[in-house]
Amino acid sequence: MKKSSDFEFDDLQGLLRFGYGKLTDTCFMLLNIANVDVAKRWLDKAPVSRAIKTNPSPDTALQIAFSVQGLRALGVNESIIDDFSDEFIYGMTRNENCSRRLGDIGRNAPRYWKWGSDVAEVPHVLLLLYAKKGCLEAWRATVEGEYFSQAFQLLKHLPTSDMGQIEPFGFEDGISQPEIDWADRHSTDSHANDRYTNLLAAGEMVLGYRNEYGQYTARPLIDPKKDRYAMGLPNAEDDLTLKDFSRNGTYLVLRQLDQNVSGFWQFLDKVSDSVPEKREQLAASMVGREQNGTPLIAEHIPGVSRKDHGNHFTYDLDPKGNHCPVSAHVRRANPRTGDLPPGATGFSVTASISRLIRILGFGQKPEEDLVASSRFHRLLRRGRGYGPVLTPEDAVKPDAPAAERGLQFICLVANIGRQFEFVQNAWIVNSKFDGLQEEPDPLLGNREPLMNGDSTDHFNRPTPSGPVQKTCHLPQFTTVLGGGYFFMPGLRALKYISALPANGNGGSS
Ligand code: HEM
């Protein structure tokens, strides 16, 4: 039987295993390659952090990821690039339809972005530096070393700040994360996880391993007979004659999301008649958790204590959203549904009939008619906030200090389309999510009317004891300022890239 320690953590960049929460100071750099040879020399020596646990934990970390333009610039062969997913190859701004599906229209449109669109530059490389308080400058100097300025051109230094575990609107963040099944102890048989589970097959986050379908996500495999540089790459688990360029790598999705913190709290204050308690309750119902992270349904579900940030819950006992609105950000982003709606379980005749009815989709209540099981759409979130802290109490004051505030949203996934883009489109942007009308995500909606003229600026909060509380004309609280898809390779793939010849003829043909 496999153990977690058998996993190839020494080939994995640490961000796949750690959030680096204790490394409070960060520097996120978007780079272009200025000199390919020098960039490869730098990459070869870069002190990239691996996913190995040490005691004490390190004071610093470095992670590296590449856009498709970056891989090309470094000479990775087109035949390898072709086997990456289309979303990665053609990018986040690949066409208007994609922008519409991701909600990148109106003020979110790529033409207004500060980076990452055709108008603003798409970076080749993303460098993520982490350090303990006060250690960042020294770490940056060490990382950059002597050749850095020759190798790269700094396109943008993305702002980040140490906000503790609190995101700029004032809510505790980074609570709910999927647990990766490093030891592969969980079955990936279809319907083995009928009900919601937080444990996910490694292949949902790490390329080169079996995913929740029991399959390998499409990825570049190389015939070592045709590519001598590939010898040092890991073997493909499903075909030992091939080398797996992607194994132990992942896709990294980055979106710079500006948050209008004073706009958020001042709007809520206005519609709550400036009663602080009402304002805070409304804000919590939009998030789905209180500011301290307590899930809204905690009191109503046996076994979920208010103190326990309790990720051990589902929304099954709150189908109408009386306690946590269906539209709340966390409920949309992870509806916590199983493969099948609830029904009789076990192996009895009743259970089998109930199961058949549910598989065939008969007899479902509308609130159970979600698109699919949550476990195929999970994200490993690794973002950081930026800007000076503004408390809700200060944010409601008319003279609240203006400043750029927001989230460098980062998530790691093995399938950009099925995971990030699905969640963003079908669950967050969709104003008809789970039978709702005119209600996209209250925090993230762009409020642009639909093509048929329907508005998207509503938020409804059902209450157990009274009528639905309707909030209309929600302004846009969050604006996209940039974004991109990156590939964060395993350490051996990084070595492969840095060893390629600079003339672009490297890699299999
Ligand atoms: C400015 C933008 C955003 C803010 C302020 C925000 C805020 C939050 C907060 C406060 C939580 C609850 C704490 C937690 O469970 O960690 C949360 C959870 C979550 N958010 Fe966001 N978020 C933002 C953007 C996004 C985006 C763009 C996505 C995905 C496309 C996303 C996906 C999630 C997911 C998957 C969860 C966990 C839900 C669960 O498992 O219960 N968030 N977010």
XYZ file of C-alpha atoms and ligand atoms in Angstrom:
552
model
C 0.000 0.000 0.000
C 1.285 3.444 -0.925
C 2.142 6.054 1.707
C 2.014 9.843 1.267
C 5.785 9.842 1.681
C 6.098 7.760 -1.526
C 4.924 10.718 -3.581
C 7.615 12.419 -5.656
C 7.584 15.551 -3.500
C 11.202 16.305 -4.397
C 10.119 16.881 -8.020
C 7.095 19.004 -7.152
C 7.132 22.772 -6.627
C 6.128 23.441 -3.034
C 3.061 25.559 -3.792
C 1.184 22.393 -4.708
C 1.542 21.202 -1.135
C 1.969 24.357 0.965
C 0.273 27.746 1.046
C 3.439 29.288 2.557
C 1.175 31.115 5.035
C 4.057 31.786 7.450
C 6.050 33.425 4.669
C 4.087 36.646 4.901
C 6.171 38.786 2.541
C 5.783 38.111 -1.152
C 6.998 39.465 -4.454
C 5.201 38.355 -7.632
C 7.058 39.288 -10.825
C 5.906 39.103 -14.438
C 8.917 38.775 -16.720
C 9.806 38.566 -20.356
C 12.846 36.695 -21.510
C 15.423 39.175 -22.737
C 18.261 36.743 -23.473
C 17.358 33.074 -23.907
C 20.814 31.655 -23.165
C 21.279 33.696 -20.043
C 17.705 32.985 -18.920
C 18.395 29.242 -19.181
C 21.619 29.588 -17.239
C 19.676 31.413 -14.545
C 16.851 28.829 -14.560
C 19.354 26.013 -14.208
C 20.666 27.466 -10.958
C 17.406 28.952 -9.605
C 16.770 27.835 -5.990
C 13.247 26.570 -6.705
C 11.475 25.260 -3.600
C 10.327 21.653 -3.562
C 7.307 20.194 -1.798
C 9.421 18.548 0.887
C 8.555 19.055 4.555
C 11.477 20.257 6.669
C 11.838 21.063 10.322
C 12.084 23.978 10.845
C 10.148 25.071 7.773
C 12.148 27.286 5.403
C 12.297 31.081 5.757
C 11.981 31.626 2.015
C 10.539 30.037 -1.103
C 10.722 30.492 -4.854
C 8.298 29.156 -7.477
C 8.455 29.489 -11.257
C 5.807 29.165 -13.944
C 5.706 29.831 -17.698
C 3.080 31.028 -20.117
C 2.916 29.255 -23.481
C 4.768 32.242 -24.942
C 7.484 31.653 -22.341
C 7.842 27.955 -23.210
C 8.132 28.885 -26.878
C 10.683 31.600 -26.159
C 12.791 29.030 -24.295
C 12.792 26.672 -27.273
C 10.257 24.042 -26.189
C 9.209 22.300 -29.370
C 5.779 22.957 -30.888
C 5.024 19.213 -30.845
C 5.261 19.294 -27.052
C 3.300 22.532 -26.771
C 0.525 21.098 -28.980
C -0.223 18.461 -26.350
C -0.973 21.004 -23.643
C -4.626 21.937 -23.218
C -6.181 24.438 -25.626
C -7.047 26.762 -22.749
C -3.353 27.015 -21.862
C -2.189 27.341 -25.467
C -4.702 29.975 -26.542
C -4.982 31.720 -23.203
C -7.506 33.461 -21.004
C -8.307 36.123 -23.601
C -8.429 33.719 -26.563
C -11.677 35.042 -28.056
C -14.745 37.119 -27.238
C -16.814 34.082 -26.391
C -14.278 33.011 -23.807
C -14.181 36.525 -22.305
C -17.978 36.533 -22.058
C -18.019 33.125 -20.374
C -15.420 34.222 -17.842
C -17.311 37.452 -17.145
C -14.553 39.533 -18.730
C -16.856 42.043 -20.366
C -17.788 45.627 -19.581
C -15.190 47.067 -17.182
C -13.607 43.611 -16.930
C -12.843 43.440 -20.659
C -9.248 42.500 -21.539
C -8.805 45.770 -23.442
C -8.752 47.556 -20.062
C -6.335 45.130 -18.419
C -2.986 46.328 -17.146
C -1.304 43.107 -18.219
C -1.998 39.762 -19.866
C -4.173 40.701 -22.843
C -3.267 41.241 -26.475
C -3.287 44.958 -25.755
C -1.264 44.758 -22.548
C 1.649 42.355 -22.733
C 1.401 38.605 -21.993
C 4.380 37.758 -19.756
C 6.705 34.833 -20.468
C 7.488 33.962 -16.868
C 5.838 34.287 -13.480
C 8.156 34.330 -10.487
C 6.691 33.956 -7.005
C 8.978 34.834 -4.108
C 7.974 34.229 -0.480
C 9.856 35.165 2.676
C 9.448 35.572 6.410
C 8.761 39.084 7.622
C 11.734 41.321 6.887
C 13.595 38.745 4.768
C 12.192 39.494 1.317
C 14.724 42.013 0.021
C 17.674 39.771 0.874
C 15.881 36.769 -0.653
C 15.162 38.686 -3.831
C 18.823 39.660 -4.148
C 19.847 36.006 -3.658
C 17.309 34.746 -6.192
C 18.213 37.307 -8.813
C 21.939 36.712 -8.495
C 24.241 38.083 -11.145
C 22.566 37.331 -14.469
C 18.980 38.191 -13.729
C 18.818 41.640 -15.315
C 20.538 40.316 -18.450
C 18.220 37.326 -18.634
C 14.854 38.969 -18.041
C 12.965 42.158 -18.541
C 10.674 42.992 -15.612
C 7.237 43.708 -17.120
C 5.363 44.154 -13.920
C 5.788 43.772 -10.227
C 2.354 42.705 -8.986
C 1.418 44.319 -5.701
C 0.903 42.043 -2.669
C 0.700 42.799 1.018
C 0.609 40.880 4.253
C -3.070 40.930 5.231
C -2.888 37.895 7.480
C -5.616 35.443 6.534
C -8.044 38.272 5.777
C -8.982 39.291 2.236
C -9.543 43.027 1.518
C -13.347 43.042 2.105
C -12.500 41.874 5.644
C -13.359 38.152 5.554
C -11.157 35.309 6.659
C -9.860 33.556 3.544
C -7.965 30.405 2.662
C -10.154 28.190 4.853
C -11.642 25.622 2.505
C -9.156 23.735 0.370
C -9.386 20.299 -1.171
C -7.247 17.640 0.467
C -4.980 15.906 -2.015
C -4.833 12.135 -1.786
C -1.046 11.845 -2.015
C -1.111 8.202 -0.925
C -3.647 7.242 -3.605
C -5.727 5.405 -1.024
C -9.032 6.605 -2.380
C -10.846 4.703 -5.078
C -11.521 6.559 -8.279
C -14.277 4.175 -9.356
C -17.184 6.085 -10.808
C -19.742 6.932 -8.160
C -17.471 5.683 -5.402
C -17.897 9.115 -3.857
C -21.629 9.606 -4.247
C -21.695 12.131 -1.490
C -19.435 15.098 -1.089
C -15.832 14.358 -0.244
C -12.965 16.759 0.306
C -10.325 14.166 -0.598
C -9.249 14.434 -4.218
C -7.158 12.235 -6.494
C -3.715 13.841 -7.001
C -4.416 14.015 -10.747
C -6.989 16.746 -10.143
C -4.171 19.114 -9.224
C -0.943 17.492 -10.391
C -0.398 16.489 -14.011
C 0.769 12.962 -14.764
C -1.419 11.209 -12.160
C -4.892 9.674 -12.293
C -7.709 12.150 -11.741
C -11.175 11.726 -10.232
C -12.320 9.980 -13.418
C -9.527 7.462 -12.963
C -7.869 8.871 -16.082
C -4.791 10.875 -17.014
C -5.442 14.454 -18.085
C -4.192 15.096 -21.637
C -0.566 16.194 -21.466
C 2.690 16.247 -23.446
C 4.455 12.884 -23.550
C 7.830 12.574 -25.272
C 9.467 9.643 -27.027
C 13.006 9.666 -25.561
C 14.339 7.985 -28.719
C 13.484 11.131 -30.618
C 14.548 13.649 -27.994
C 17.826 13.091 -26.171
C 17.124 15.948 -23.758
C 14.081 14.049 -22.430
C 16.082 11.221 -20.772
C 16.031 12.936 -17.388
C 12.258 13.431 -17.392
C 9.982 11.149 -15.356
C 8.370 8.171 -17.075
C 4.735 8.423 -18.076
C 2.809 6.367 -15.531
C 0.476 4.946 -18.194
C 3.157 4.260 -20.841
C 6.631 3.503 -19.552
C 8.173 3.875 -23.015
C 7.367 7.598 -22.950
C 8.624 10.487 -20.835
C 6.134 12.806 -19.171
C 7.080 16.467 -19.536
C 4.136 17.553 -17.400
C 4.457 15.079 -14.525
C 4.578 16.827 -11.150
C 3.628 20.068 -12.841
C 0.339 21.945 -12.721
C -1.502 24.802 -14.377
C -1.435 28.045 -12.450
C -4.305 30.477 -13.042
C -3.600 34.074 -12.059
C -6.149 36.911 -12.038
C -5.536 40.352 -10.592
C -8.882 41.340 -9.063
C -9.329 44.920 -7.913
C -11.711 45.164 -4.921
C -13.646 48.358 -4.268
C -13.682 47.930 -0.494
C -15.295 51.261 0.424
C -17.810 50.862 -2.447
C -18.758 47.415 -1.099
C -19.298 48.466 2.504
C -20.905 51.829 1.678
C -23.463 50.144 -0.592
C -24.261 47.550 2.073
C -24.496 50.309 4.672
C -26.977 52.224 2.539
C -29.272 49.252 1.927
C -29.033 48.264 5.611
C -30.182 51.707 6.820
C -26.744 52.204 8.382
C -27.449 49.558 11.035
C -24.051 47.852 11.512
C -25.526 44.488 12.472
C -27.794 44.358 9.407
C -24.901 45.462 7.180
C -22.632 42.742 8.483
C -25.308 40.070 8.154
C -25.965 41.050 4.559
C -22.243 40.987 3.761
C -21.907 37.570 5.419
C -24.850 36.246 3.418
C -23.127 37.369 0.216
C -19.951 35.516 1.189
C -21.621 32.515 2.874
C -19.394 32.817 5.925
C -19.164 35.361 8.716
C -16.156 37.656 8.748
C -14.395 35.296 11.164
C -14.888 32.420 8.736
C -17.779 30.650 10.468
C -19.965 29.008 7.815
C -23.488 30.447 7.891
C -25.097 27.077 8.147
C -22.881 26.080 11.096
C -25.660 26.483 13.672
C -28.126 24.532 11.630
C -26.140 21.436 10.844
C -25.461 18.854 13.508
C -21.754 18.373 14.109
C -20.566 21.690 12.652
C -19.540 23.869 15.541
C -19.187 27.609 15.109
C -15.580 27.397 16.245
C -14.743 24.562 13.921
C -14.425 26.383 10.631
C -15.981 23.165 9.718
C -15.406 22.122 6.219
C -17.271 18.957 7.059
C -20.616 20.146 5.860
C -22.793 20.159 2.784
C -25.790 22.295 1.884
C -28.118 19.275 1.706
C -30.079 20.365 4.781
C -30.481 23.898 3.464
C -31.806 23.321 -0.064
C -33.587 26.658 -0.331
C -30.687 28.675 1.021
C -32.540 29.862 4.109
C -29.338 29.841 6.125
C -26.707 30.233 3.425
C -28.154 31.803 0.266
C -27.731 29.693 -2.856
C -26.065 32.723 -4.441
C -23.462 33.175 -1.678
C -19.898 33.197 -3.018
C -18.707 30.076 -1.192
C -21.840 28.095 -2.060
C -21.480 28.905 -5.739
C -17.710 28.327 -5.796
C -18.139 24.906 -4.219
C -21.746 23.704 -3.956
C -20.495 20.596 -2.132
C -22.718 18.228 -4.083
C -22.043 14.558 -4.629
C -22.431 12.626 -7.854
C -26.055 11.988 -7.026
C -28.678 13.969 -5.145
C -29.487 12.556 -1.705
C -31.677 9.456 -1.537
C -31.728 6.008 -0.009
C -28.259 4.518 0.360
C -26.941 1.006 0.858
C -27.591 -2.182 -1.088
C -31.294 -2.802 -0.425
C -33.859 -3.009 -3.245
C -35.232 0.425 -2.204
C -31.741 1.890 -2.327
C -31.100 0.371 -5.752
C -34.377 1.727 -7.154
C -33.738 5.121 -5.574
C -30.266 5.119 -7.077
C -31.560 4.193 -10.527
C -34.147 6.973 -10.386
C -31.462 9.446 -9.402
C -29.024 8.262 -12.066
C -31.751 8.648 -14.687
C -32.462 12.143 -13.379
C -36.160 11.500 -12.557
C -37.694 12.888 -9.437
C -35.035 15.482 -8.756
C -36.067 18.635 -7.003
C -34.966 21.772 -8.876
C -32.538 22.750 -6.115
C -30.744 19.432 -6.561
C -30.396 19.867 -10.267
C -26.809 21.090 -10.178
C -24.664 20.688 -13.197
C -22.315 18.078 -11.794
C -20.543 16.698 -8.827
C -18.367 19.259 -7.044
C -15.384 16.966 -6.891
C -14.697 17.412 -10.604
C -14.495 21.191 -10.190
C -12.246 21.875 -7.233
C -9.519 24.522 -7.121
C -6.416 24.705 -4.959
C -6.357 28.412 -4.079
C -3.042 30.115 -3.394
C -3.803 33.842 -3.848
C -2.568 36.808 -1.840
C -4.244 40.136 -1.115
C -2.820 43.560 -1.782
C -3.304 47.124 -0.634
C -3.574 48.698 2.817
C -6.082 47.153 5.253
C -9.381 49.045 5.486
C -11.752 47.770 8.168
C -15.489 47.655 7.399
C -16.020 50.291 10.115
C -13.609 52.686 8.380
C -14.750 51.711 4.890
C -18.288 53.029 5.494
C -17.015 56.509 6.392
C -17.385 58.995 3.531
C -13.703 59.958 3.856
C -12.448 56.344 3.731
C -8.890 56.492 2.346
C -8.789 55.489 -1.317
C -6.106 53.025 -2.384
C -5.622 50.123 -4.751
C -6.809 47.006 -2.982
C -7.573 43.533 -4.205
C -6.603 39.949 -4.633
C -3.919 38.326 -6.739
C -6.161 35.311 -7.221
C -4.138 32.173 -7.873
C -5.436 28.656 -8.257
C -3.698 25.438 -9.247
C -5.537 22.882 -11.355
C -4.769 20.005 -13.719
C -7.581 20.942 -16.091
C -8.167 24.665 -16.686
C -11.427 24.131 -18.595
C -13.101 21.640 -16.264
C -11.926 23.314 -13.081
C -11.184 27.075 -13.160
C -13.184 28.025 -16.271
C -16.150 25.866 -15.298
C -16.336 27.319 -11.783
C -15.882 30.873 -13.044
C -18.451 30.478 -15.827
C -21.121 28.020 -14.706
C -21.123 28.785 -11.026
C -19.757 32.319 -10.437
C -20.718 34.393 -13.491
C -23.939 32.502 -14.335
C -26.932 34.584 -13.209
C -29.179 31.500 -13.492
C -27.005 29.323 -11.248
C -29.044 26.561 -9.573
C -32.394 28.012 -10.623
C -31.661 31.597 -9.559
C -32.676 34.555 -11.726
C -30.624 37.697 -12.390
C -28.119 36.759 -9.691
C -24.444 36.191 -10.481
C -21.884 35.970 -7.673
C -22.575 38.954 -5.383
C -18.843 39.639 -4.871
C -17.614 38.994 -8.412
C -20.503 39.750 -10.802
C -19.818 42.318 -13.528
C -23.508 43.447 -13.493
C -23.594 43.625 -17.304
C -27.103 42.821 -18.629
C -27.452 39.533 -20.530
C -27.795 39.571 -24.326
C -31.586 39.162 -23.934
C -31.669 42.277 -21.735
C -32.096 40.466 -18.370
C -30.341 42.283 -15.560
C -27.669 40.622 -13.399
C -27.490 42.972 -10.437
C -29.725 41.264 -7.875
C -29.058 39.362 -4.690
C -31.799 37.449 -2.890
C -31.529 36.308 0.654
C -34.261 33.873 1.693
C -35.002 33.817 5.406
C -36.557 30.912 7.304
C -39.142 33.118 8.999
C -40.103 35.762 6.493
C -40.129 36.950 2.908
C -37.040 36.866 0.702
C -34.880 39.948 1.277
C -34.164 41.357 -2.158
C -31.204 43.632 -2.838
C -31.255 45.302 -6.259
C -28.901 47.457 -8.313
C -25.742 45.946 -6.862
C -22.743 47.876 -8.171
C -19.685 46.024 -9.471
C -17.410 45.474 -6.462
C -14.587 43.565 -8.183
C -12.825 44.399 -11.469
C -10.365 42.235 -13.400
C -7.067 44.058 -14.040
C -5.112 41.249 -15.654
C -4.764 37.521 -15.885
C -3.089 34.578 -17.490
C -2.577 30.828 -17.572
C 0.826 29.442 -16.639
C 2.418 26.009 -16.450
C 4.340 25.381 -13.234
C 6.643 22.483 -14.136
C 8.134 19.799 -11.947
C 11.809 20.206 -11.107
C 13.005 17.688 -13.719
C 10.968 19.405 -16.423
C 12.556 22.684 -15.367
C 15.979 21.081 -15.849
C 14.863 19.843 -19.279
C 13.828 23.374 -20.278
C 17.064 24.911 -19.087
C 19.123 22.301 -20.975
C 17.392 22.834 -24.347
C 19.460 24.387 -27.115
C 18.631 28.034 -27.643
C 17.967 27.667 -31.377
C 14.441 26.403 -30.787
C 15.187 22.899 -32.101
C 14.973 21.236 -28.742
C 12.307 18.777 -27.751
C 10.809 15.972 -29.772
C 9.961 16.511 -33.369
C -11.875 39.430 -5.036
C -12.276 38.236 -5.275
C -12.614 37.196 -4.241
C -12.877 37.312 -2.914
C -12.938 38.577 -2.083
C -13.098 35.975 -2.406
C -13.393 35.693 -1.086
C -13.579 34.429 -0.577
C -13.840 34.125 0.799
C -13.942 35.150 1.921
C -13.963 32.779 0.899
C -14.257 31.987 2.173
C -13.051 31.487 2.864
C -12.545 30.152 2.392
O -13.294 29.180 2.325
O -11.373 30.090 2.081
C -13.784 32.229 -0.425
C -13.842 30.888 -0.743
C -13.717 30.404 -2.020
N -13.520 31.112 -3.169
Fe -13.333 33.103 -3.315
N -12.979 35.093 -3.427
C -12.682 35.790 -4.574
C -12.489 35.271 -5.842
C -12.677 33.964 -6.183
C -12.591 33.435 -7.526
C -12.290 34.242 -8.780
C -12.825 32.100 -7.436
C -12.856 31.036 -8.501
C -12.957 31.224 -9.764
C -13.042 31.789 -6.036
C -13.269 30.535 -5.537
C -13.433 30.234 -4.207
C -13.565 28.883 -3.717
C -13.490 27.605 -4.541
C -13.751 28.982 -2.338
C -13.934 27.830 -1.357
C -15.397 27.476 -1.261
C -15.618 26.264 -0.391
O -14.951 25.269 -0.618
O -16.459 26.332 0.500
N -12.948 32.948 -5.315
N -13.555 33.259 -1.317
